[in-house]
PDB file of C-alpha atoms in Angstrom:
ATOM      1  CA  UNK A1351       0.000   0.000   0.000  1.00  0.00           C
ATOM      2  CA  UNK A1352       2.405   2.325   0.921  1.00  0.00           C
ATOM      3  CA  UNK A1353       4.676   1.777  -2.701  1.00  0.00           C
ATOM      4  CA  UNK A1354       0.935   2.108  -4.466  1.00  0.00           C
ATOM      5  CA  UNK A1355       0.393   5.359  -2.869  1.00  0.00           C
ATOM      6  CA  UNK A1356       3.979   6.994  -3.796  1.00  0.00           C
ATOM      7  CA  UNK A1357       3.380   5.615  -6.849  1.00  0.00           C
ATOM      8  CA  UNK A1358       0.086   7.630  -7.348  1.00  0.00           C
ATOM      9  CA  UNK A1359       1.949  10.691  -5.750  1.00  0.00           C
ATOM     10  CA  UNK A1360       4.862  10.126  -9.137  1.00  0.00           C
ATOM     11  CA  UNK A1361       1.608  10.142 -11.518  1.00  0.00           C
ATOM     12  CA  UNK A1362      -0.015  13.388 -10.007  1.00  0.00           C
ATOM     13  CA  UNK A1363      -2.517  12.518  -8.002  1.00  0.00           C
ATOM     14  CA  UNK A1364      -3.849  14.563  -5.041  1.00  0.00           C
ATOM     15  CA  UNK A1365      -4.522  13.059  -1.560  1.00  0.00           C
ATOM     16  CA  UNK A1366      -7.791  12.919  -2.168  1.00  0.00           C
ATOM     17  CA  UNK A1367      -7.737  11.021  -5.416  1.00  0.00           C
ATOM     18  CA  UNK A1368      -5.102   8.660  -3.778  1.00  0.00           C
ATOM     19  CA  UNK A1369      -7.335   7.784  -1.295  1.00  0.00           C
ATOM     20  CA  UNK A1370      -9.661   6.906  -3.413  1.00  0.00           C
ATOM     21  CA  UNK A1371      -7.842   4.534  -5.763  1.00  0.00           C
ATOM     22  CA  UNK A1372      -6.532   3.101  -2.134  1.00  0.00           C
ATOM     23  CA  UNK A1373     -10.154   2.246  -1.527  1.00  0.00           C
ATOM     24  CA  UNK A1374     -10.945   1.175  -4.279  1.00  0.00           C
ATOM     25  CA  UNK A1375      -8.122  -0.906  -4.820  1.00  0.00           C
ATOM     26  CA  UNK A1376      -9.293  -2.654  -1.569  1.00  0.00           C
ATOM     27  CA  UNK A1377      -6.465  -1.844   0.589  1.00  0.00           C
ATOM     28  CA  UNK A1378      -7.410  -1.533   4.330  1.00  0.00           C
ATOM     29  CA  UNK A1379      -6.518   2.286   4.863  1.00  0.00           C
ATOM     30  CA  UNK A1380      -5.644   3.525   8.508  1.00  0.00           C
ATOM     31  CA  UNK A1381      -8.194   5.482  10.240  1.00  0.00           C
ATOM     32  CA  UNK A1382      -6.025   8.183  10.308  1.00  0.00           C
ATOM     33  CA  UNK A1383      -5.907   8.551   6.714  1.00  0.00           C
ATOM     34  CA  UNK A1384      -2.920   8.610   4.382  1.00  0.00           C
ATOM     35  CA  UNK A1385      -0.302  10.345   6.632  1.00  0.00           C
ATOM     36  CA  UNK A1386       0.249   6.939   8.582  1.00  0.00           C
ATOM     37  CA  UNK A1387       1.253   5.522   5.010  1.00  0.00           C
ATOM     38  CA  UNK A1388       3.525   8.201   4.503  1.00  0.00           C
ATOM     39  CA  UNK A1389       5.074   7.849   7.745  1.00  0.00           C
ATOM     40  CA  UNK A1390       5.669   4.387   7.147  1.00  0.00           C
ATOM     41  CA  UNK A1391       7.092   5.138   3.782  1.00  0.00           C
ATOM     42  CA  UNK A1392       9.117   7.691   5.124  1.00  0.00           C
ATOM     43  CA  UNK A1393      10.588   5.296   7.608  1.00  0.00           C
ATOM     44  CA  UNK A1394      11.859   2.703   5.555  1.00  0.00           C
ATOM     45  CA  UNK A1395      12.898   5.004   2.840  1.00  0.00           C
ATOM     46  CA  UNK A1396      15.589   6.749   5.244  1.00  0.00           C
ATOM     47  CA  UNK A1397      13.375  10.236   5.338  1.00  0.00           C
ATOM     48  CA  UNK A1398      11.872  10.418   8.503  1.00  0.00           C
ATOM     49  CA  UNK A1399      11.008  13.743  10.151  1.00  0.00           C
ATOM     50  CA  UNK A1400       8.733  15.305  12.403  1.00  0.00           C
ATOM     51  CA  UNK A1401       6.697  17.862   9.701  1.00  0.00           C
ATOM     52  CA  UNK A1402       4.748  15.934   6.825  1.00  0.00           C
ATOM     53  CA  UNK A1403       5.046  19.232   4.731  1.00  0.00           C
ATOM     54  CA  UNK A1404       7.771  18.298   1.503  1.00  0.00           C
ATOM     55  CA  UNK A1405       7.737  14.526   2.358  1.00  0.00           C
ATOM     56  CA  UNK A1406       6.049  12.960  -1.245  1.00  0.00           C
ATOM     57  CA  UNK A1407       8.425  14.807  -3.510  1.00  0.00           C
ATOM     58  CA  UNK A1408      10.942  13.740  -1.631  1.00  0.00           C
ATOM     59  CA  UNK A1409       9.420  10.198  -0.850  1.00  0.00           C
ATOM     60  CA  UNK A1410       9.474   9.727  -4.642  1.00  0.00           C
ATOM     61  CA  UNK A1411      12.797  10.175  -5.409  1.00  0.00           C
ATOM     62  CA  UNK A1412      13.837   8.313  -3.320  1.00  0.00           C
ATOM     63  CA  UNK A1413      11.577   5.176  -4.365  1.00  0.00           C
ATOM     64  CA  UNK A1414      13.276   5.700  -7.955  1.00  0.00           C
ATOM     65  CA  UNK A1415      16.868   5.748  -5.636  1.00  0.00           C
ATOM     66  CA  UNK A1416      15.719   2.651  -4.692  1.00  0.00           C
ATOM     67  CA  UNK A1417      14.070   0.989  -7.477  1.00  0.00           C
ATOM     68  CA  UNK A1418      11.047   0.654  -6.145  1.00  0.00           C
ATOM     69  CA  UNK A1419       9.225   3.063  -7.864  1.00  0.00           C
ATOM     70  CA  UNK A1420       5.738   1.277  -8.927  1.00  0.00           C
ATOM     71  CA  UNK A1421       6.186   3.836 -12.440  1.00  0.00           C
ATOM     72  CA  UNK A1422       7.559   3.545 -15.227  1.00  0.00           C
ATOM     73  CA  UNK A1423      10.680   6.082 -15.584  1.00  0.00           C
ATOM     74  CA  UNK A1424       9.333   9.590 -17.732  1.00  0.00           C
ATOM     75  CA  UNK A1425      10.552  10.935 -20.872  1.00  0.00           C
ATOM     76  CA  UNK A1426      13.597  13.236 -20.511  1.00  0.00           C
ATOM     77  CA  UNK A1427      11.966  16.535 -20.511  1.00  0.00           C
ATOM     78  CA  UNK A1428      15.465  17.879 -21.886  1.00  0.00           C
ATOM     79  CA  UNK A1429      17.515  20.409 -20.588  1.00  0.00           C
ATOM     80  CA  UNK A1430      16.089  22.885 -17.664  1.00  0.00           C
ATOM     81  CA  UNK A1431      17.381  25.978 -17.021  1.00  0.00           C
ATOM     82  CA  UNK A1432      19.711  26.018 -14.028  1.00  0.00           C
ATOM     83  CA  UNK A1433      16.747  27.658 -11.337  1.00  0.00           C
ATOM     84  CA  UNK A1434      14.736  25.343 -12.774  1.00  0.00           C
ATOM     85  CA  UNK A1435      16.495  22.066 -11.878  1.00  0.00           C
ATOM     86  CA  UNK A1436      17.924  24.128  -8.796  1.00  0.00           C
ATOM     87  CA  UNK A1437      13.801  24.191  -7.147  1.00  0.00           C
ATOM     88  CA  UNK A1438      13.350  20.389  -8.416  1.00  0.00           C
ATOM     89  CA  UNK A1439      16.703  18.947  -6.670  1.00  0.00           C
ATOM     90  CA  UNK A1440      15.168  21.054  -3.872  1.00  0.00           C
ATOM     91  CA  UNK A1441      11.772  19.290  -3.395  1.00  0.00           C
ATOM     92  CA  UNK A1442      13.462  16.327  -4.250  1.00  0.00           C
ATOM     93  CA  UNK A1443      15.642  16.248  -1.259  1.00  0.00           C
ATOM     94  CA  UNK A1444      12.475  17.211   1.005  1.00  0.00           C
ATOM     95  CA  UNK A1445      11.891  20.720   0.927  1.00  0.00           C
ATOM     96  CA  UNK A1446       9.202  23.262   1.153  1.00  0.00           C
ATOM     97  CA  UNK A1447       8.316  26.443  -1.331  1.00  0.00           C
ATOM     98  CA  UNK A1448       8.480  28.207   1.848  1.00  0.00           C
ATOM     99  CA  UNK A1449      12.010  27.152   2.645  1.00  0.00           C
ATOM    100  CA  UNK A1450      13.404  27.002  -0.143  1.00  0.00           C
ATOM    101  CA  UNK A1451      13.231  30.391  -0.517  1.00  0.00           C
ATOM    102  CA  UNK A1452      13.698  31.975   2.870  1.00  0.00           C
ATOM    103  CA  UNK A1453      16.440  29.768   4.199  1.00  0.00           C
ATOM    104  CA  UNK A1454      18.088  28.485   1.105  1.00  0.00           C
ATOM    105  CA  UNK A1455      18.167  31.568  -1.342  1.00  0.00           C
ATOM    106  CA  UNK A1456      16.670  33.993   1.322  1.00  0.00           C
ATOM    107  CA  UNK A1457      14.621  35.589  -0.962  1.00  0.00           C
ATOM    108  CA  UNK A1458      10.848  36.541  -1.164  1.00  0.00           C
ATOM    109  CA  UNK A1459       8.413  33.561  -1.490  1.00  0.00           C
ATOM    110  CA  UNK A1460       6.462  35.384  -4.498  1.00  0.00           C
ATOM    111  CA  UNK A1461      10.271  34.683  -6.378  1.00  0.00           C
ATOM    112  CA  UNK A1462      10.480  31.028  -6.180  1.00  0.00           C
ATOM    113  CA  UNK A1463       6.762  30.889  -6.722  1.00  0.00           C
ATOM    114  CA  UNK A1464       7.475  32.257 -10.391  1.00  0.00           C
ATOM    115  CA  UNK A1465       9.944  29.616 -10.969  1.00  0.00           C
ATOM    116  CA  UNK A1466       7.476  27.089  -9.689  1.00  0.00           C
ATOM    117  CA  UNK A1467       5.299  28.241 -12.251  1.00  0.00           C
ATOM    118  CA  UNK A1468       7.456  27.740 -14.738  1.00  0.00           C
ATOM    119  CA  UNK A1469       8.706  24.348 -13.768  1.00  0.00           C
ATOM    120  CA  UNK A1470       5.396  23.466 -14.426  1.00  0.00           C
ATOM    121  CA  UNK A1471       4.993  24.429 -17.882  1.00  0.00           C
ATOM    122  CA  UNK A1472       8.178  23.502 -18.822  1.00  0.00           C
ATOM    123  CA  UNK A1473       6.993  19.491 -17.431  1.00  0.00           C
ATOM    124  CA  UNK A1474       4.114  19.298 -18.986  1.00  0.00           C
ATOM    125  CA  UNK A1475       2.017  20.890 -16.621  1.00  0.00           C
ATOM    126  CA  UNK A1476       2.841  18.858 -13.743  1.00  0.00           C
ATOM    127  CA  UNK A1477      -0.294  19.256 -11.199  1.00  0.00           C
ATOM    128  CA  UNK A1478       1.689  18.473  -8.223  1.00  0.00           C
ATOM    129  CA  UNK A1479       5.281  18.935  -6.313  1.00  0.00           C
ATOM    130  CA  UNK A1480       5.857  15.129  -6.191  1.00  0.00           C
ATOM    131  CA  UNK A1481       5.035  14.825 -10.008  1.00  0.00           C
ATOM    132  CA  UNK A1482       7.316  17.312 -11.034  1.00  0.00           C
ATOM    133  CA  UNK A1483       9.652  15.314  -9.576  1.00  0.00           C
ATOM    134  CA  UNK A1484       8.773  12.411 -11.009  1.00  0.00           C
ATOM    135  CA  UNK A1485       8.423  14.276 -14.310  1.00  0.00           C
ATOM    136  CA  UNK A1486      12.079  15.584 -13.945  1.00  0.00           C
ATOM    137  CA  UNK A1487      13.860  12.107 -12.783  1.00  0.00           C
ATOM    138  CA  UNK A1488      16.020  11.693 -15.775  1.00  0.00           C
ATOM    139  CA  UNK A1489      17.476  15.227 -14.974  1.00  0.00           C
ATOM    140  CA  UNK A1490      17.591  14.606 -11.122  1.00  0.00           C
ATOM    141  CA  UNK A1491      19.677  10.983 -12.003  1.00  0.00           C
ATOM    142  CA  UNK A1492      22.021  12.828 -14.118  1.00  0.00           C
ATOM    143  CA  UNK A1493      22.978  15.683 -11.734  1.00  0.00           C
ATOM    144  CA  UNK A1494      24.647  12.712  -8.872  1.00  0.00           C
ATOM    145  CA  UNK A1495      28.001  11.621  -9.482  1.00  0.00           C
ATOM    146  CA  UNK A1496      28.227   8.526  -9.057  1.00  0.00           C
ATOM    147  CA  UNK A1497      25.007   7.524 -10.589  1.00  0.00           C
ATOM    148  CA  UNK A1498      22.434   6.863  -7.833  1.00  0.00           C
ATOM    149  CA  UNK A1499      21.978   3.641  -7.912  1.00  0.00           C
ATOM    150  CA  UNK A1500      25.173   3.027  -6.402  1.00  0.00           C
ATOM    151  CA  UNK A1501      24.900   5.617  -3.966  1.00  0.00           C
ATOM    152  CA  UNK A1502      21.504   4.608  -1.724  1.00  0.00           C
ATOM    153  CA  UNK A1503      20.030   7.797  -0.040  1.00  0.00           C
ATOM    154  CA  UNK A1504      23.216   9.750   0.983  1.00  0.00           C
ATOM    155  CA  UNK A1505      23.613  11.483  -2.385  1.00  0.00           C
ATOM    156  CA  UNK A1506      25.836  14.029  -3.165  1.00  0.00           C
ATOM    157  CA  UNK A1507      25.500  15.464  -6.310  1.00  0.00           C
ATOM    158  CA  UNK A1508      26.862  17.967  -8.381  1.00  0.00           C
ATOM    159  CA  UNK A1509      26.232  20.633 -11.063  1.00  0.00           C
ATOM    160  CA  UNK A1510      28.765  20.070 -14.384  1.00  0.00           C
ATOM    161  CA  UNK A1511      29.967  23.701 -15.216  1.00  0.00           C
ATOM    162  CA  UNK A1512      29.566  24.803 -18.993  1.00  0.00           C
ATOM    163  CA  UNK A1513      33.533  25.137 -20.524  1.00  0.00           C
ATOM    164  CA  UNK A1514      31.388  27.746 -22.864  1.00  0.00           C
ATOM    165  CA  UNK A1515      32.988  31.623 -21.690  1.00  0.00           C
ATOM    166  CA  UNK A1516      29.910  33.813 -22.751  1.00  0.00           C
ATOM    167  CA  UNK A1517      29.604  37.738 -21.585  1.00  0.00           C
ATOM    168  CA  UNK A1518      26.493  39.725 -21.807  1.00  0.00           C
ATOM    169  CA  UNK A1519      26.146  43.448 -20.909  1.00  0.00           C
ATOM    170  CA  UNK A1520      23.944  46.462 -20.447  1.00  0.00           C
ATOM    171  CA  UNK A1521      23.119  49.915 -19.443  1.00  0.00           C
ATOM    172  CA  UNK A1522      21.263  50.889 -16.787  1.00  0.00           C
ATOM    173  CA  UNK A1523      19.747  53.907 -15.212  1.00  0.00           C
ATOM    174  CA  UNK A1524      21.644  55.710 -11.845  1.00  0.00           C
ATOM    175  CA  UNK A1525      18.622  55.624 -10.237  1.00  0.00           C
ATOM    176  CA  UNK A1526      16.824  53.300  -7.587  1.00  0.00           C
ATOM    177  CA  UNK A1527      14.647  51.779 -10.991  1.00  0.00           C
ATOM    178  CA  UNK A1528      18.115  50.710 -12.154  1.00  0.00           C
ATOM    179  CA  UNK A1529      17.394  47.313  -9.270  1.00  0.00           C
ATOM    180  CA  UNK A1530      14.381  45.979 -10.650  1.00  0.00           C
ATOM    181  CA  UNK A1531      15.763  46.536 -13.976  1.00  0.00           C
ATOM    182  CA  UNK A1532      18.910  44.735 -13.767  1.00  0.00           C
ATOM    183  CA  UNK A1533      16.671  41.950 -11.439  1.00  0.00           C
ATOM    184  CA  UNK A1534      14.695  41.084 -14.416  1.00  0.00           C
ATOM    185  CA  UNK A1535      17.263  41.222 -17.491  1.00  0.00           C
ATOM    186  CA  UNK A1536      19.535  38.697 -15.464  1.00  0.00           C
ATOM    187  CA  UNK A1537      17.161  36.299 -14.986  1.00  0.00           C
ATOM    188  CA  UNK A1538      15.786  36.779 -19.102  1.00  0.00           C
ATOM    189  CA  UNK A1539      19.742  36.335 -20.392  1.00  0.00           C
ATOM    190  CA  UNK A1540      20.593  33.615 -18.337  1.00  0.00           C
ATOM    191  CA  UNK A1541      19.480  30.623 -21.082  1.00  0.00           C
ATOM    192  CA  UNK A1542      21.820  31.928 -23.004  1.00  0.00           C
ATOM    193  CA  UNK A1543      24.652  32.300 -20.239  1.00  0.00           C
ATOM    194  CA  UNK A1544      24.108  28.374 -19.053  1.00  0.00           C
ATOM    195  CA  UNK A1545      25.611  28.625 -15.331  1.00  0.00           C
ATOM    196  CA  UNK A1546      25.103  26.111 -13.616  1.00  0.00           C
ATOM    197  CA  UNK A1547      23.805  27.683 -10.585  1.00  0.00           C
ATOM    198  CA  UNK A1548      20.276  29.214  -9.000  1.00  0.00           C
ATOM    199  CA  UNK A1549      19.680  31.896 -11.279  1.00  0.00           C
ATOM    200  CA  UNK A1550      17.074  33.646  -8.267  1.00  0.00           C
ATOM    201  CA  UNK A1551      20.487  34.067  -5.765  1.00  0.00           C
ATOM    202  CA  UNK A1552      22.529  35.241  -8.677  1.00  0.00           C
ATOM    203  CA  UNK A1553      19.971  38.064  -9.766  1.00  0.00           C
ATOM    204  CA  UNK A1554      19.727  38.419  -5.867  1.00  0.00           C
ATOM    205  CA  UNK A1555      23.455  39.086  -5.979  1.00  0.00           C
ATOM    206  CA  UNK A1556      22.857  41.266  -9.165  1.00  0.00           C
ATOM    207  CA  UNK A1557      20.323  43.913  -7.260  1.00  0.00           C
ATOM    208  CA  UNK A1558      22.612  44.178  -4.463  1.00  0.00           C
ATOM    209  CA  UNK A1559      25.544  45.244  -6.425  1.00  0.00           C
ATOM    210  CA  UNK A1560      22.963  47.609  -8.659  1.00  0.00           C
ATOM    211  CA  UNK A1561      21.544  48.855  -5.354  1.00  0.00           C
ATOM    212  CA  UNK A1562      24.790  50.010  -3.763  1.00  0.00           C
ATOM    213  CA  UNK A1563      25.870  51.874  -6.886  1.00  0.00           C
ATOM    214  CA  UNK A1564      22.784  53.689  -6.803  1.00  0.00           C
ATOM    215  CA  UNK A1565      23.162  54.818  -3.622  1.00  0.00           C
ATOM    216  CA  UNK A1566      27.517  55.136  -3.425  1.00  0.00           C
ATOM    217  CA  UNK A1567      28.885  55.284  -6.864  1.00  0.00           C
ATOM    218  CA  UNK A1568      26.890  58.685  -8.472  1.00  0.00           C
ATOM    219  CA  UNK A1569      28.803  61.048  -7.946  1.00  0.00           C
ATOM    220  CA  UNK A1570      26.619  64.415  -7.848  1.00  0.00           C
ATOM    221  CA  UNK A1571      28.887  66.666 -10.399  1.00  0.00           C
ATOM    222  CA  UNK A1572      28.309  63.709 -12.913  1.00  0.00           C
ATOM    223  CA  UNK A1573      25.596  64.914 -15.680  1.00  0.00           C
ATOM    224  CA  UNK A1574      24.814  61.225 -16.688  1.00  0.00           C
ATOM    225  CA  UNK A1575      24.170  59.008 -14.434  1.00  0.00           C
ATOM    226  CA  UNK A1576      24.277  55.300 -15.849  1.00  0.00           C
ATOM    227  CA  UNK A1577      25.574  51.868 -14.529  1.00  0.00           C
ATOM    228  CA  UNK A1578      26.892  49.531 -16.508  1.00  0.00           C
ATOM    229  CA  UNK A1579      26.317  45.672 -15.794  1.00  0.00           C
ATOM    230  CA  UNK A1580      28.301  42.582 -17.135  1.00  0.00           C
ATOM    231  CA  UNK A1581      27.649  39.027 -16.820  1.00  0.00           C
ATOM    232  CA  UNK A1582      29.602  36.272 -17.639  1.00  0.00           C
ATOM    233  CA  UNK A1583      30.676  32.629 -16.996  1.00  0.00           C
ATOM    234  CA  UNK A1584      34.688  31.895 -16.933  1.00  0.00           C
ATOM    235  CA  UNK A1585      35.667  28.590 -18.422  1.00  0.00           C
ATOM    236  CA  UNK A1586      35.645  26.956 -14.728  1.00  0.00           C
ATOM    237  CA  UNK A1587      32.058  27.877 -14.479  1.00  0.00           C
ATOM    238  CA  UNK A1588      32.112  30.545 -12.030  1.00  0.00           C
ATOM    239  CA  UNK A1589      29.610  33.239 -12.650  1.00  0.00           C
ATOM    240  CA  UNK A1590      31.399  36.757 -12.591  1.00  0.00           C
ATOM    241  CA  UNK A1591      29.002  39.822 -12.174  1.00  0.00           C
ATOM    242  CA  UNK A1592      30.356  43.348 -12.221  1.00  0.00           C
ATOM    243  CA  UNK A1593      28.823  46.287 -12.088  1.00  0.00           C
ATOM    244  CA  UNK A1594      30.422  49.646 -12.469  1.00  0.00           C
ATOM    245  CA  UNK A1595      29.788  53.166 -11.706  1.00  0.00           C
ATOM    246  CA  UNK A1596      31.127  56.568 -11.757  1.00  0.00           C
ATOM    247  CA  UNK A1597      32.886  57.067  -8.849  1.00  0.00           C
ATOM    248  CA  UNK A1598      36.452  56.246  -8.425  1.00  0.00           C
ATOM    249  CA  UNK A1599      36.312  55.799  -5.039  1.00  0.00           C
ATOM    250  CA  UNK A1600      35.610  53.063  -2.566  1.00  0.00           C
ATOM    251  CA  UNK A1601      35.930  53.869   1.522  1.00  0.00           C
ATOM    252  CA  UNK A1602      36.521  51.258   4.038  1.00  0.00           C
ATOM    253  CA  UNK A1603      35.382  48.548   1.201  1.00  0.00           C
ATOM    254  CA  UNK A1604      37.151  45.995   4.020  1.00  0.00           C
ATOM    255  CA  UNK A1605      34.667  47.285   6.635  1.00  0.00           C
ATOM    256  CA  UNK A1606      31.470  47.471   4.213  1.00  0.00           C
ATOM    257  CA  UNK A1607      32.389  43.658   3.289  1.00  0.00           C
ATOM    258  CA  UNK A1608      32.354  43.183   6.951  1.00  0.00           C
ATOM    259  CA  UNK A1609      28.293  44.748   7.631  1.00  0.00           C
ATOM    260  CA  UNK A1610      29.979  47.466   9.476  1.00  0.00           C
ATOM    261  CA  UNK A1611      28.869  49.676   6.791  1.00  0.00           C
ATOM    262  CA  UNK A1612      25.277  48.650   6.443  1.00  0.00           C
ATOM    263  CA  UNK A1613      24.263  44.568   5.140  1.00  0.00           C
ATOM    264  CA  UNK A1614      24.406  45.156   1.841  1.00  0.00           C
ATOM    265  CA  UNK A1615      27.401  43.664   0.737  1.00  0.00           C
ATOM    266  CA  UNK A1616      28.386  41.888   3.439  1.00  0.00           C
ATOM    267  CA  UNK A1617      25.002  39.846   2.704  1.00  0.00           C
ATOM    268  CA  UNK A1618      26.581  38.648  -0.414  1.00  0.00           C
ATOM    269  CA  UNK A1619      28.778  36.161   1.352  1.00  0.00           C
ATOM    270  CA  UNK A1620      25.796  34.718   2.690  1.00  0.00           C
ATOM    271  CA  UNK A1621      25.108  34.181  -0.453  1.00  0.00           C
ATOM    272  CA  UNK A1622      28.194  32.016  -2.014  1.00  0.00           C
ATOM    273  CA  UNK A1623      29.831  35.131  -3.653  1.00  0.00           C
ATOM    274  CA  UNK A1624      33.080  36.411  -3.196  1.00  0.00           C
ATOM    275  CA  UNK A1625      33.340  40.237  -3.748  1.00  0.00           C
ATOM    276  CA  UNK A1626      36.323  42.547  -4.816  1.00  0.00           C
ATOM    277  CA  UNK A1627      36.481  45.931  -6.245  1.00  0.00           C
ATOM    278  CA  UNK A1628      39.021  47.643  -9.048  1.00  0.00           C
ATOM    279  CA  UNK A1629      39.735  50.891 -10.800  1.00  0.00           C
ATOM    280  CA  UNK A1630      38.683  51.589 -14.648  1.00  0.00           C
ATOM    281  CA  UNK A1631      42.117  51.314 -16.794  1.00  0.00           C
ATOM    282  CA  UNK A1632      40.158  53.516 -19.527  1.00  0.00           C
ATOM    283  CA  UNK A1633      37.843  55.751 -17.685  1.00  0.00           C
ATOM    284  CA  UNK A1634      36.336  57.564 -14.695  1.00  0.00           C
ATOM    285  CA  UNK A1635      34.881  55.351 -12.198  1.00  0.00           C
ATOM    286  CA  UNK A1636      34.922  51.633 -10.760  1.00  0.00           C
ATOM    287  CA  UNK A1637      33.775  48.154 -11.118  1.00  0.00           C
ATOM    288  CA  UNK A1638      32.335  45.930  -8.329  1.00  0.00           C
ATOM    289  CA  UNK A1639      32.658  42.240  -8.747  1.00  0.00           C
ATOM    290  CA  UNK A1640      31.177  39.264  -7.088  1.00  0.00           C
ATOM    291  CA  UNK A1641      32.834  36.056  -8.130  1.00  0.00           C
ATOM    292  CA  UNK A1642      29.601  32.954  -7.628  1.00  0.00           C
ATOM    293  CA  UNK A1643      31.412  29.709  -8.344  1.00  0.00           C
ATOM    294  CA  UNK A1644      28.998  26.540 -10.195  1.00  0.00           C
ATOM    295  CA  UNK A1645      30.027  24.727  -6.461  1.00  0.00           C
ATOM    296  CA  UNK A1646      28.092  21.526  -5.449  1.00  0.00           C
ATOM    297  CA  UNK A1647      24.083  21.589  -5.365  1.00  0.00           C
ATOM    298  CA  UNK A1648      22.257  20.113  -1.933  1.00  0.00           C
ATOM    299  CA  UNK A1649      20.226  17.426  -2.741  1.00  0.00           C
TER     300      UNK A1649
END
């Protein structure tokens, strides 16, 4: 009973329609409904916890893990963009929308939610968490080293940088608009930069960098007041973002790295990235850089 109802969890049912089937499959359900089943599952699949909330995405990876998966595997969807497969590996390993994006990226819910949306579409229209799992198992297999099988439940995967160096740039206003701006073009050139990272903590890392040019790097005497933002991925993978303004000048950079000088950029070590500043060799002005290597995805 309890392989039939991850099994119906894979194929997209909800827990009504599961316990349904169950009944009408004539299996003797518990009183207490399905989470008993899931508990049990849980249990012998090595992913016991005290919350129920995440546990069939993550229940039905692991039944594939295990090979006892009561579906047959899906069609490769084909490649995902890197926030895409970055959300799936994180249901698959057990967790919540919710904390996904406040612990793990430590963004806004709302943001994830719009990659969840497009997870979606992009499987098919996969009605539930544990079926877009399901839907995206020949990705998930193909992002552990070794393969899985061999592996049993203490995975450790790990994202394969691109050797491709590609560098995309653009102009933006020196005003506080310049954030959301520079938010929404990274994420809309990142297909065509192919990190292999969370594209919602690099664009994070983008509007931080935009944000404290606005506010430190426009020099008052300056007529035009523009930013300019690069993008690019090295041939070891790492993402390098810089962002440069019009004033020469950086004080205490050491303490602002720190927090000592508000949480702005000392926020984006929290985030994986590695920051540094330099003078223009052919103009007025700076660049701020924050270095986000591919590094190993949590699953």
């Amino acid at each position: 009973m309890e392989r039939r109802a991850v099994a119906l969890a894979a194929l997209g049912h909800s827990s009504v329609e599961i316990t349904g089937k169950l009944a009408e499959e004539k299996h003797a359900l518990p009183t207490a409904g399905l989470g008993p089943i899931w508990t049990g599952a849980a249990t012998k699949l090595g992913a016991e916890r005290s919350r129920p909330q995440g546990r069939q995405p993550e229940l039905v990876f692991r039944a594939r893990v295990h090979a006892i998966l009561d579906a047959p595997d899906p069609e490769d969807a084909g490649w995902l963009p890197p926030d895409v497969l970055d959300f799936i590996q994180a249901l698959a390993r057990g967790r919540t929308l919710k904390q996904y994006a406040l612990d793990d990226l430590r963004v806004q819910v709302w943001e994830v939610d719009q990659i969840a949306k497009q997870t979606r579409k992009l499987l098919g229209g996969a009605p539930t968490q544990a079926s877009i799992v399901y839907r995206a198992l020949p990705q998930l297999l193909r992002t552990v080293q070794p393969p899985v099988e061999d592996v049993g439940t203490d995975l450790v995967p790990v994202s394969r940088p691109s050797p491709i160096v590609v560098t995309l740039q653009t102009e933006l206003p020196g005003d506080i608009s310049a954030v959301r701006a520079a938010r929404w073009w990274t994420r809309a050139i990142f297909p065509a930069l192919r990190w292999a990272g969370p594209i919602v903590q690099a664009a994070e890392v983008v509007a931080r960098l935009v944000d404290n040019a606005v506010r430190h790097g426009m020099p008052d005497h300056v007529e035009t007041q523009t930013l300019l933002l690069r993008t690019a991925v090295n041939a070891a993978g790492d993402l390098i973002i810089d962002v440069s303004d019009l004033d020469p000048s950086f004080h205490d950079f050491d303490a602002a790295a720190r927090g000592e000088r508000g949480r702005g950029l000392s926020h984006l070590a929290n985030l994986g990235a590695r920051v540094t500043w330099f003078l223009h060799h052919d103009g007025p002005g700076k660049t701020v850089r924050a270095l986000l290597p591919p590094g190993e995805v949590d699953l």
